[in-house]
Coordinates of C-alpha atoms in Angstrom, one line a residue:
Chain A
M1 CA 7.5 35.3 31.2
E2 CA 4.7 36.5 33.3
V3 CA 2.4 34.2 34.3
N4 CA -1.1 35.6 34.1
D5 CA -5.1 34.1 33.8
E6 CA -4.8 33.2 30.3
L7 CA -1.6 31.0 30.5
V8 CA -2.5 29.7 33.4
D9 CA -6.3 28.6 31.8
K10 CA -4.6 27.3 28.7
I11 CA -2.0 25.1 30.6
A12 CA -4.6 24.1 32.9
A13 CA -7.2 23.2 29.9
L14 CA -4.3 21.0 28.1
A15 CA -3.6 19.5 31.2
K16 CA -7.4 18.3 31.6
L17 CA -7.3 20.7 35.2
E18 CA -9.4 23.1 36.4
F19 CA -8.1 26.2 38.8
K20 CA -10.6 28.5 40.3
G21 CA -10.7 31.6 42.7
E22 CA -7.8 30.9 45.7
E23 CA -6.2 27.9 43.6
K24 CA -5.9 29.5 40.5
E25 CA -4.1 32.5 42.2
A26 CA -2.2 29.9 44.3
I27 CA -0.8 27.9 41.0
K28 CA -0.4 31.3 39.2
G29 CA 2.3 32.4 41.9
D30 CA 4.0 28.3 41.7
M31 CA 4.3 29.1 38.2
Q32 CA 5.8 32.2 38.4
R33 CA 8.5 31.1 41.1
I34 CA 9.2 28.2 39.1
L35 CA 9.6 30.4 35.6
N36 CA 11.8 32.4 37.6
F37 CA 14.0 29.9 38.5
I38 CA 14.5 28.4 35.1
D39 CA 15.4 31.8 33.5
K40 CA 18.1 32.2 36.1
L41 CA 19.5 29.6 33.8
G42 CA 19.4 31.5 30.9
E43 CA 22.2 34.1 32.5
V44 CA 24.8 31.6 31.6
D45 CA 26.6 32.1 28.6
T46 CA 25.8 29.0 26.7
E47 CA 27.4 30.5 22.9
G48 CA 28.7 27.5 21.1
V49 CA 27.6 24.7 23.4
E50 CA 25.3 21.8 22.3
P51 CA 22.3 21.3 23.6
L52 CA 22.5 18.3 26.3
V53 CA 19.4 16.0 25.9
Y54 CA 20.7 12.7 27.0
M55 CA 22.5 12.1 30.4
T56 CA 25.0 9.6 28.6
D57 CA 26.8 8.9 25.6
E58 CA 25.4 5.1 25.0
T59 CA 22.6 4.2 22.4
L60 CA 19.7 2.5 22.1
K61 CA 19.7 -1.5 22.8
L62 CA 17.0 -3.1 20.5
R63 CA 14.8 -6.0 21.6
A64 CA 14.5 -8.6 19.4
D65 CA 11.1 -9.5 17.5
E66 CA 9.4 -12.3 19.9
V67 CA 6.4 -12.8 21.6
D68 CA 6.1 -12.4 25.3
Q69 CA 2.5 -12.7 26.1
E70 CA 3.2 -11.4 30.0
I71 CA -0.5 -10.9 31.3
S72 CA -3.9 -12.3 30.1
Q73 CA -7.1 -10.0 29.3
D74 CA -8.6 -11.2 32.9
E75 CA -5.2 -9.5 34.5
A76 CA -5.5 -6.1 31.9
L77 CA -8.8 -5.4 32.8
R78 CA -8.2 -5.9 36.4
N79 CA -7.4 -2.4 37.8
A80 CA -9.9 -0.9 35.6
P81 CA -12.6 1.5 37.5
D82 CA -14.9 0.6 34.9
K83 CA -15.1 -2.8 32.7
D84 CA -17.1 -5.3 31.5
S85 CA -16.2 -8.7 30.5
D86 CA -14.0 -7.3 27.1
Y87 CA -13.8 -3.9 27.6
F88 CA -12.6 -1.0 29.4
K89 CA -15.7 1.6 30.0
V90 CA -15.4 5.3 30.1
P91 CA -17.5 7.9 29.7
K92 CA -19.4 8.6 26.4
V93 CA -16.7 10.5 24.2
L94 CA -19.2 12.5 22.4
K95 CA -18.7 12.4 18.7
K96 CA -17.3 15.6 17.7
Chain B
M1 CA -5.0 3.6 -22.7
I2 CA -3.0 1.6 -20.5
W3 CA -3.1 2.4 -17.1
R4 CA -6.8 2.8 -17.7
A5 CA -7.6 -0.3 -16.3
Y6 CA -6.6 0.8 -13.1
L7 CA -8.9 3.8 -13.1
P8 CA -12.5 4.0 -12.1
T9 CA -14.5 5.1 -15.4
K10 CA -15.7 8.6 -15.2
T11 CA -18.9 10.2 -16.2
I12 CA -18.2 12.9 -18.9
N13 CA -19.8 16.0 -19.0
F14 CA -20.4 16.7 -22.2
A15 CA -21.0 20.4 -22.1
S16 CA -17.7 20.9 -20.3
L17 CA -16.1 19.5 -23.0
F18 CA -16.6 22.7 -24.6
E19 CA -16.4 25.3 -22.4
L20 CA -14.3 26.1 -19.7
T21 CA -16.0 26.3 -16.3
M22 CA -15.1 27.5 -13.2
Y23 CA -13.6 24.6 -11.8
D24 CA -10.8 24.7 -14.5
K25 CA -9.7 28.0 -13.5
Y26 CA -8.6 26.6 -9.8
E27 CA -5.9 23.6 -9.0
A28 CA -5.8 21.4 -6.3
V29 CA -3.0 21.3 -3.9
I30 CA -2.6 17.8 -2.4
G31 CA -0.3 16.5 0.3
L32 CA -0.9 13.0 2.1
E33 CA -0.3 11.3 5.2
V34 CA -0.3 7.8 4.7
H35 CA -0.1 5.5 8.4
A36 CA 1.3 2.0 7.6
Q37 CA 1.2 -0.5 10.4
L38 CA 4.2 -2.7 10.3
K39 CA 4.2 -6.3 9.8
T40 CA 6.2 -7.2 12.7
K41 CA 5.4 -10.2 15.4
T42 CA 5.5 -8.1 18.4
K43 CA 4.5 -4.2 19.3
A44 CA 6.8 -1.5 18.9
F45 CA 7.9 -1.1 22.5
S46 CA 6.4 -4.3 24.2
S47 CA 6.8 -7.5 23.7
D48 CA 2.5 -8.6 23.6
P49 CA 1.5 -9.7 19.8
N50 CA 0.8 -7.5 17.0
A51 CA -2.1 -8.8 15.2
Y52 CA -5.2 -8.1 13.7
G53 CA -9.1 -9.5 14.6
E54 CA -8.3 -11.0 18.3
L55 CA -10.7 -10.5 20.7
P56 CA -10.5 -6.9 22.5
N57 CA -7.7 -6.8 25.1
H58 CA -6.2 -10.0 24.7
L59 CA -3.1 -8.6 23.1
V60 CA -1.5 -6.2 26.2
T61 CA 1.2 -5.9 28.5
P62 CA 1.7 -3.3 31.1
V63 CA 3.5 -1.1 28.7
S64 CA 1.0 -1.0 26.2
L65 CA -1.4 -0.5 29.1
G66 CA 0.3 2.5 30.2
H67 CA 0.9 1.1 34.1
P68 CA 3.2 3.0 35.9
G69 CA 6.5 2.2 36.1
T70 CA 7.0 0.5 32.8
L71 CA 9.6 0.9 30.3
P72 CA 9.7 1.0 26.6
Q73 CA 11.9 -1.8 24.6
F74 CA 12.4 -0.9 21.0
N75 CA 11.6 -3.4 18.4
E76 CA 14.6 -4.1 16.3
K77 CA 12.5 -5.1 13.1
S78 CA 10.6 -1.2 13.0
P79 CA 14.0 0.5 12.2
E80 CA 15.0 -2.3 9.8
F81 CA 11.6 -1.9 8.1
A82 CA 11.7 2.1 8.1
V83 CA 15.0 2.0 6.7
K84 CA 14.5 -0.2 3.9
L85 CA 11.2 1.9 2.6
G86 CA 13.5 4.6 3.2
L87 CA 16.1 3.3 0.8
A88 CA 13.4 2.0 -2.1
C89 CA 12.2 5.6 -2.1
N90 CA 15.5 7.3 -2.1
S91 CA 15.2 9.3 1.3
K92 CA 18.1 9.9 3.2
I93 CA 18.7 8.2 6.1
T94 CA 19.1 9.7 9.6
A95 CA 21.8 8.7 11.6
E96 CA 21.0 9.9 15.1
N97 CA 17.4 9.2 16.0
R98 CA 15.3 10.3 18.5
F99 CA 12.3 9.4 20.0
S100 CA 9.6 12.4 21.4
R101 CA 6.6 12.2 23.3
K102 CA 3.2 13.7 21.2
N103 CA 1.3 14.5 24.5
Y104 CA -2.7 14.6 24.3
F105 CA -5.4 12.9 26.1
Y106 CA -7.9 10.3 24.6
A107 CA -9.2 7.1 26.1
D108 CA -7.4 5.2 23.7
L109 CA -3.7 6.8 24.4
P110 CA -3.4 4.9 27.7
K111 CA -0.1 6.9 28.4
G112 CA -1.4 10.4 27.5
Y113 CA 1.4 10.7 24.9
Q114 CA 2.0 8.8 21.9
I115 CA 6.0 7.9 21.2
T116 CA 6.7 9.1 18.0
Q117 CA 9.6 11.1 16.0
F118 CA 9.4 14.7 16.2
D119 CA 12.6 16.5 15.0
T120 CA 14.6 13.3 13.6
P121 CA 12.5 11.5 11.2
I122 CA 14.2 8.1 10.2
C123 CA 13.7 9.1 6.5
T124 CA 14.2 12.4 4.6
G125 CA 13.1 13.7 1.5
G126 CA 13.0 11.0 -1.9
Y127 CA 10.0 10.2 -3.8
I128 CA 7.4 7.8 -5.3
E129 CA 7.3 8.1 -9.2
I130 CA 3.5 7.3 -10.0
K131 CA 2.3 6.2 -13.7
L132 CA -0.1 8.5 -15.3
Q133 CA -2.3 8.1 -18.5
E134 CA 0.9 9.5 -20.3
S135 CA 3.5 10.2 -18.2
T136 CA 5.3 9.5 -14.8
K137 CA 5.3 12.2 -11.9
K138 CA 7.6 11.9 -8.9
I139 CA 5.7 12.8 -5.8
N140 CA 8.4 14.0 -3.2
L141 CA 8.2 12.7 0.4
T142 CA 9.0 15.0 3.0
R143 CA 9.8 12.3 5.8
I144 CA 8.7 9.0 7.1
H145 CA 9.0 8.7 10.7
M146 CA 8.1 5.9 13.7
E147 CA 5.9 6.0 15.9
E148 CA 3.2 3.7 17.8
D149 CA -0.4 3.4 17.1
S150 CA -3.4 4.0 19.5
G151 CA -5.9 1.7 20.8
K152 CA -9.3 1.7 19.6
S153 CA -12.4 3.4 21.0
I154 CA -15.7 2.1 20.2
H155 CA -18.8 4.4 20.2
D156 CA -21.6 2.6 19.2
Q157 CA -21.9 -0.5 21.6
D158 CA -23.0 0.9 24.6
P159 CA -25.4 3.7 25.1
F160 CA -23.7 5.1 27.9
H161 CA -20.0 4.3 27.6
T162 CA -17.1 4.5 24.9
L163 CA -15.4 0.8 25.1
I164 CA -11.6 0.6 24.6
D165 CA -9.8 -2.3 23.3
L166 CA -6.2 -1.7 23.2
N167 CA -5.2 -4.4 21.0
R168 CA -3.8 -1.9 19.0
A169 CA -2.1 0.3 21.2
G170 CA 1.8 0.1 20.6
V171 CA 1.6 -1.6 17.2
P172 CA 4.6 0.3 15.1
L173 CA 3.6 2.5 11.9
L174 CA 5.7 4.3 10.0
E175 CA 3.9 7.7 8.8
I176 CA 4.9 8.7 5.5
V177 CA 4.3 12.5 4.4
T178 CA 4.4 13.4 0.6
E179 CA 5.2 17.2 -0.5
P180 CA 2.3 19.0 -1.4
D181 CA 3.1 17.7 -4.9
I182 CA -0.7 16.0 -5.6
R183 CA -2.8 17.5 -7.9
S184 CA -5.9 15.5 -8.2
G185 CA -7.5 12.5 -6.8
E186 CA -6.7 10.4 -9.7
E187 CA -2.6 11.2 -8.9
A188 CA -3.9 10.6 -5.2
Y189 CA -5.0 7.0 -6.3
Q190 CA -1.7 6.3 -8.2
Y191 CA -0.1 7.5 -5.4
L192 CA -1.4 5.0 -2.8
S193 CA -1.4 2.4 -5.3
E194 CA 2.1 2.6 -5.6
V195 CA 2.9 3.0 -2.0
R196 CA 0.5 -0.2 -1.2
K197 CA 2.8 -2.0 -3.9
L198 CA 5.7 -1.3 -2.3
V199 CA 5.0 -1.7 1.5
R200 CA 3.8 -5.4 -0.1
Y201 CA 6.9 -6.3 -2.2
L202 CA 9.1 -4.8 0.8
E203 CA 6.9 -7.3 3.1
I204 CA 6.8 -4.6 6.1
C205 CA 3.0 -4.1 5.7
D206 CA 0.4 -5.8 4.6
G207 CA -1.3 -3.0 2.8
N208 CA -4.9 -3.6 3.9
M209 CA -7.3 -0.1 4.1
E210 CA -10.0 -1.9 4.9
E211 CA -8.6 -3.3 8.1
G212 CA -7.1 -0.1 8.3
S213 CA -3.2 -1.8 8.2
L214 CA -2.7 1.7 5.7
R215 CA -4.6 4.5 6.7
C216 CA -4.7 7.8 4.6
D217 CA -5.3 11.4 5.6
A218 CA -5.4 14.3 3.0
N219 CA -4.7 18.0 3.0
I220 CA -6.6 19.6 0.4
S221 CA -6.5 23.4 -0.4
V222 CA -7.5 24.8 -3.7
R223 CA -6.1 28.0 -5.7
P224 CA -6.1 29.9 -9.1
K225 CA -4.3 28.4 -11.7
G226 CA -1.0 29.8 -11.9
S227 CA -1.0 31.1 -8.1
K228 CA 2.2 30.3 -6.3
E229 CA 0.3 31.3 -2.9
F230 CA -1.4 27.9 -1.1
G231 CA -4.8 28.3 -0.4
Q232 CA -6.5 27.4 2.9
K233 CA -5.9 23.8 3.5
V234 CA -8.6 21.3 5.2
E235 CA -7.8 17.9 6.3
V236 CA -9.8 14.9 5.0
K237 CA -9.9 12.0 7.2
N238 CA -11.8 8.1 7.6
M239 CA -10.9 7.1 3.9
N240 CA -11.2 3.1 4.0
S241 CA -9.7 2.4 0.5
I242 CA -7.8 3.4 -2.2
R243 CA -10.8 4.5 -4.2
N244 CA -12.4 6.5 -1.8
V245 CA -9.4 8.6 -1.1
Q246 CA -10.1 9.7 -4.7
R247 CA -13.8 10.1 -4.2
A248 CA -13.4 12.5 -1.2
I249 CA -10.3 14.1 -3.2
E250 CA -12.9 15.1 -6.1
H251 CA -15.7 16.2 -3.6
E252 CA -13.3 18.2 -1.6
T253 CA -11.7 20.2 -4.5
K254 CA -15.4 20.8 -6.1
R255 CA -16.7 22.1 -2.8
Q256 CA -13.8 24.1 -2.1
I257 CA -13.9 25.9 -5.0
E258 CA -17.7 26.2 -5.1
A259 CA -17.1 28.2 -1.6
L260 CA -14.2 30.8 -3.1
E261 CA -16.8 31.3 -6.3
N262 CA -19.6 32.4 -3.8
N263 CA -16.8 34.8 -1.7
E264 CA -17.2 31.7 1.3
E265 CA -14.5 31.3 3.6
I266 CA -12.6 28.0 4.0
F267 CA -11.8 27.3 7.6
H268 CA -9.0 25.4 9.1
E269 CA -10.8 22.4 9.8
T270 CA -10.6 18.5 9.7
R271 CA -13.2 17.0 7.5
T272 CA -14.7 13.3 7.7
F273 CA -15.9 11.5 4.1
N274 CA -19.0 9.7 4.2
A275 CA -18.5 6.9 1.6
V276 CA -22.5 6.6 1.1
D277 CA -22.7 9.8 -0.5
G278 CA -19.2 10.7 -1.3
T279 CA -19.0 14.0 0.4
T280 CA -17.4 15.8 3.4
T281 CA -18.5 16.8 6.4
S282 CA -16.8 18.9 9.2
M283 CA -15.6 16.9 12.3
R284 CA -13.4 20.0 14.1
S285 CA -12.1 22.8 13.9
K286 CA -8.3 23.2 14.0
E287 CA -7.7 26.0 16.0
M288 CA -7.3 24.5 19.4
D289 CA -5.7 21.3 19.2
N290 CA -2.4 22.1 17.8
D291 CA -0.1 22.1 21.4
Y292 CA 1.1 18.4 21.5
R293 CA 4.0 19.8 23.6
Y294 CA 6.9 17.6 22.3
F295 CA 9.7 17.0 24.3
T296 CA 12.5 14.1 23.9
E297 CA 11.1 10.9 25.3
P298 CA 13.3 10.2 28.1
D299 CA 12.9 6.6 28.4
L300 CA 14.6 5.7 25.1
L301 CA 18.1 6.3 24.2
P302 CA 18.9 7.7 21.1
L303 CA 18.6 5.0 18.3
E304 CA 22.1 5.1 16.0
I305 CA 21.6 4.1 12.4
T306 CA 25.3 3.4 11.3
T307 CA 26.2 2.8 7.6
E308 CA 26.8 -0.5 7.7
Y309 CA 23.7 -0.9 9.2
I310 CA 21.9 0.3 6.1
E311 CA 24.3 -1.6 3.8
K312 CA 22.9 -4.4 5.4
M313 CA 19.2 -3.3 4.7
K314 CA 20.3 -2.7 0.9
N315 CA 21.6 -6.3 0.6
E316 CA 18.4 -7.5 2.1
L317 CA 16.0 -5.4 -0.5
P318 CA 14.4 -7.3 -2.8
P319 CA 13.9 -6.2 -6.5
L320 CA 11.5 -3.3 -6.5
P321 CA 8.4 -3.0 -8.6
N322 CA 9.7 -0.2 -10.4
E323 CA 12.6 -1.4 -11.4
L324 CA 10.9 -4.7 -12.6
F325 CA 8.4 -2.5 -14.5
K326 CA 11.7 -0.8 -16.1
K327 CA 13.4 -4.1 -17.3
Y328 CA 10.4 -5.8 -18.6
V329 CA 9.6 -2.3 -21.0
E330 CA 13.2 -1.3 -21.5
D331 CA 14.9 -5.3 -21.7
F332 CA 12.0 -7.4 -22.5
N333 CA 10.7 -4.9 -24.7
L334 CA 7.0 -5.7 -23.0
S335 CA 4.1 -3.3 -23.5
D336 CA 3.6 -1.1 -20.2
Y337 CA 0.1 -3.0 -19.9
D338 CA 2.0 -6.2 -19.6
A339 CA 5.0 -4.8 -17.2
G340 CA 2.0 -3.2 -14.8
I341 CA -0.2 -6.8 -14.5
L342 CA 3.3 -8.7 -14.2
T343 CA 4.6 -6.1 -11.4
D344 CA 1.3 -6.0 -9.6
S345 CA 1.9 -8.5 -7.0
K346 CA 5.6 -9.4 -6.1
E347 CA 4.6 -12.9 -6.0
I348 CA 3.5 -13.0 -9.9
A349 CA 6.8 -11.0 -10.4
L350 CA 9.1 -13.2 -9.0
Y351 CA 7.6 -16.0 -10.8
F352 CA 8.1 -14.7 -14.2
E353 CA 11.5 -13.9 -13.2
E354 CA 12.6 -17.4 -12.6
V355 CA 10.2 -18.1 -16.0
V356 CA 12.7 -15.8 -17.9
S357 CA 15.5 -17.2 -16.3
N358 CA 15.1 -20.2 -18.2
T359 CA 13.8 -19.0 -21.9
K360 CA 14.5 -15.9 -23.6
N361 CA 11.2 -15.7 -25.5
F362 CA 9.8 -13.0 -22.9
K363 CA 6.8 -12.2 -24.9
A364 CA 5.6 -15.9 -24.6
A365 CA 6.8 -16.2 -21.4
A366 CA 4.3 -12.9 -20.0
N367 CA 1.6 -14.0 -22.1
W368 CA 1.8 -17.7 -20.5
V369 CA 2.3 -16.3 -16.8
M370 CA -0.7 -13.4 -17.1
V371 CA -3.2 -15.3 -19.3
N372 CA -2.8 -19.1 -18.5
V373 CA -1.2 -19.5 -15.0
K374 CA -3.1 -16.4 -13.5
S375 CA -6.9 -17.5 -14.4
Y376 CA -5.6 -21.2 -13.2
L377 CA -4.8 -19.3 -9.9
N378 CA -8.4 -17.6 -10.4
E379 CA -10.5 -20.4 -11.3
N380 CA -8.8 -23.0 -8.3
A381 CA -8.8 -19.9 -6.1
L382 CA -5.1 -20.8 -5.6
H383 CA -2.3 -18.7 -4.1
I384 CA 1.1 -18.9 -6.7
S385 CA 2.8 -20.2 -4.0
D386 CA 0.8 -23.3 -4.4
F387 CA 0.6 -23.4 -8.1
P388 CA 1.5 -27.1 -8.8
V389 CA 3.5 -26.1 -12.3
S390 CA 7.3 -24.6 -11.8
P391 CA 8.6 -21.9 -13.6
K392 CA 10.9 -24.2 -15.3
Q393 CA 8.2 -26.1 -16.5
I394 CA 6.4 -23.2 -18.2
A395 CA 10.1 -22.2 -19.8
E396 CA 10.3 -25.7 -21.2
L397 CA 6.8 -25.5 -22.7
I398 CA 7.6 -22.5 -24.5
Q399 CA 10.4 -24.2 -25.7
L400 CA 8.5 -27.1 -27.3
I401 CA 5.9 -24.7 -28.9
D402 CA 9.3 -22.7 -30.2
D403 CA 10.5 -25.7 -31.7
G404 CA 7.2 -26.4 -33.2
K405 CA 7.0 -29.9 -31.3
I406 CA 3.3 -29.2 -30.4
S407 CA 0.8 -26.2 -31.5
H408 CA 0.7 -23.5 -29.3
S409 CA -3.5 -24.4 -28.9
V410 CA -2.3 -27.6 -27.8
A411 CA -0.1 -26.8 -25.2
S412 CA -2.7 -24.4 -23.6
Q413 CA -5.5 -26.8 -24.4
N414 CA -4.0 -30.5 -23.3
L415 CA -0.6 -29.8 -22.1
F416 CA -0.5 -27.2 -19.5
P417 CA -3.7 -28.6 -17.8
A418 CA -2.2 -32.0 -17.6
L419 CA 1.1 -30.2 -16.0
T420 CA -1.4 -29.1 -13.3
E421 CA -2.0 -32.8 -12.4
T422 CA 1.3 -34.3 -12.9
S423 CA 3.6 -31.8 -11.6
N424 CA 6.6 -34.1 -11.3
K425 CA 7.3 -35.0 -15.4
S426 CA 8.9 -32.5 -17.8
P427 CA 6.3 -30.8 -20.4
L428 CA 8.4 -33.1 -23.5
E429 CA 7.9 -36.5 -21.4
L430 CA 4.2 -35.6 -20.8
A431 CA 3.5 -34.4 -24.0
K432 CA 5.0 -38.1 -25.6
E433 CA 3.2 -39.6 -22.9
L434 CA -0.6 -37.8 -24.3
D435 CA 0.7 -38.6 -27.6
L436 CA 0.4 -34.6 -28.1
I437 CA 3.5 -34.1 -30.2
Q438 CA 3.2 -32.5 -33.4
D439 CA 3.1 -34.9 -36.6
Q440 CA 5.9 -33.5 -38.9
N441 CA 5.5 -36.5 -41.5
E442 CA 4.2 -35.0 -45.0
D443 CA 2.7 -38.5 -45.7
N444 CA 0.4 -38.7 -42.6
I445 CA -0.4 -35.2 -42.9
K446 CA -1.5 -35.7 -46.9
Q447 CA -3.8 -38.9 -45.8
A448 CA -5.6 -37.0 -43.2
I449 CA -6.1 -34.0 -45.8
E450 CA -7.5 -36.7 -48.5
R451 CA -9.8 -37.9 -45.5
V452 CA -11.0 -34.5 -45.0
I453 CA -11.4 -33.8 -48.7
E454 CA -13.6 -37.3 -48.9
N455 CA -15.7 -36.4 -46.2
N456 CA -16.7 -32.3 -47.5
P457 CA -17.4 -32.8 -51.1
D458 CA -19.7 -29.7 -50.8
E459 CA -16.8 -27.4 -49.3
T460 CA -14.1 -28.9 -51.4
E461 CA -16.3 -28.2 -54.6
R462 CA -17.0 -24.9 -53.5
Y463 CA -13.3 -24.0 -52.4
R464 CA -12.6 -25.0 -56.0
N465 CA -15.2 -22.7 -57.6
G466 CA -13.3 -19.7 -55.4
E467 CA -14.8 -19.9 -52.1
K468 CA -11.1 -19.0 -50.2
K469 CA -12.2 -18.5 -47.1
L470 CA -13.1 -21.9 -47.0
L471 CA -9.4 -22.8 -46.3
G472 CA -10.2 -21.9 -42.3
F473 CA -12.5 -24.5 -42.2
F474 CA -10.6 -27.4 -43.9
M475 CA -7.9 -26.3 -41.0
G476 CA -10.1 -26.9 -38.7
Q477 CA -11.2 -30.6 -40.0
L478 CA -7.7 -31.6 -40.4
M479 CA -7.0 -30.5 -36.9
K480 CA -10.0 -32.6 -35.5
E481 CA -8.7 -35.5 -37.8
T482 CA -5.2 -35.4 -36.1
R483 CA -6.2 -34.1 -32.7
G484 CA -4.6 -30.7 -33.5
K485 CA -0.9 -32.5 -33.9
A486 CA -0.7 -31.9 -37.5
D487 CA 2.0 -29.1 -37.6
P488 CA 0.2 -26.0 -39.1
K489 CA 2.5 -24.6 -41.1
K490 CA 3.1 -27.7 -43.5
S491 CA -0.7 -28.3 -43.0
N492 CA -1.8 -24.7 -44.5
S493 CA 0.6 -25.4 -47.7
L494 CA -0.2 -29.0 -48.1
I495 CA -4.1 -28.2 -47.8
R496 CA -3.6 -25.2 -50.6
E497 CA -1.7 -27.5 -52.8
M498 CA -4.3 -30.8 -52.6
L499 CA -7.3 -28.4 -52.9
E500 CA -5.8 -26.5 -55.8
L501 CA -5.5 -29.6 -57.9

């Protein structure tokens, strides 16, 4: 797969990032090297091999449905860069 | 007909009755996506309370806030509720469930991804049967999967900022997706009514569209009748009542047909419904936002659903509305209308079930529950759980009437109100105490009739001169005289006999 400007722009947009000029060239090179590395795995014959999704045979342990209120509103808002007494504040999300 | 009671009235365009309009050349193809918030105590992946209407950002944990280093722990109730709904819809239950991340950026989604199920929904297939005016129809389900809700963005309180409340973030949801089987706003209305009834019977969701615990998006397209291909579909959102879903579909169908007739293009887009004027307007184009880059959630191991687990859930299922409806119509010989009212809410249906476990007079049981019990509840703004008369007492009351011990009108006007006030006595005891037992003694009845004849000489003469319809008047007078206690059958023939003299 060839990493071109279009692909970088698309991935950047999805990640809410912006690359320009030299940065863009640099990231293009990085992404190409990552893809080449991954493509190497394609050389292995995996015919008839089930994809490995989890690294263990364990299954999910469930949590009892019991309330444990770990933190207060004050603590929840403490690390927010912008807030008022009740809410997190973020830049205006334009109504689309 | 029978289901008319549930349907909104339509204005009839008389011209359209006689000519085929352009709208009749097309059919709508509709699929619905319903999100049901589960009635768990805690959120899907953390132990903060799942509740509506709390002060903002009180119901949060580091997990639901999406803080780095936190790990999700799945609520054991979520899969129970999902499997129960799947069983009630005849769906196939998935044995190995994986969770996936759906990646997108929005300020009310703190982690930057939603935990959902992508390629292994917990339920596949199945159907929900809806009742139409003269038939029933199966609406097939594509899938039901488990996921988490986002927080809430508030756009209109602060002129320069969007405010974020994360109380809702992480609330467990089931997404119920239909096949494109729905053909009209009315079918959608009936489908949603059934879904709401079902989740309430199962006690997995409170089904409140106004508060958003049940939400619905509609995918709508139109095509010429007879065509096998689908038209361009449009998604419509923001409908906060079942009635509004119907209105939105009716409007959007009309809009799309008019566009096609005018050779205009229908765009792949999301539209929002405006409840005030009943129209839809474009929110955003769908071209760009479909790349969610799903991948398996690495923080959650696969969830295994065993056949034993499914059996256990099956045994916990309550009676379901459709089963009860069928039983009432087929076994009890009740009308569709009566069966519909009795099964409309689970609590009423269960009360009725207990009445009929104590009497075989199903029709009388249905009437007592639908008329007397329900109007008492309405007048006193009570829930059936607070209703003071037990189902067994209602059954005994019916027996008293069937045995001719009290008349129906005395039962409903005197004995029933008395029962609601003194709940610990049997209807028979109370009827005796209040002197309501019907008088079968012919001499007593005759004496009362004599008094009535004496007191109404004019009417007696008119009756004897052939004005037979006055019989009702004499019955009324007799009931007044005996305070409703004279056995009506005996009275009727005795009055006639004595007047004919």
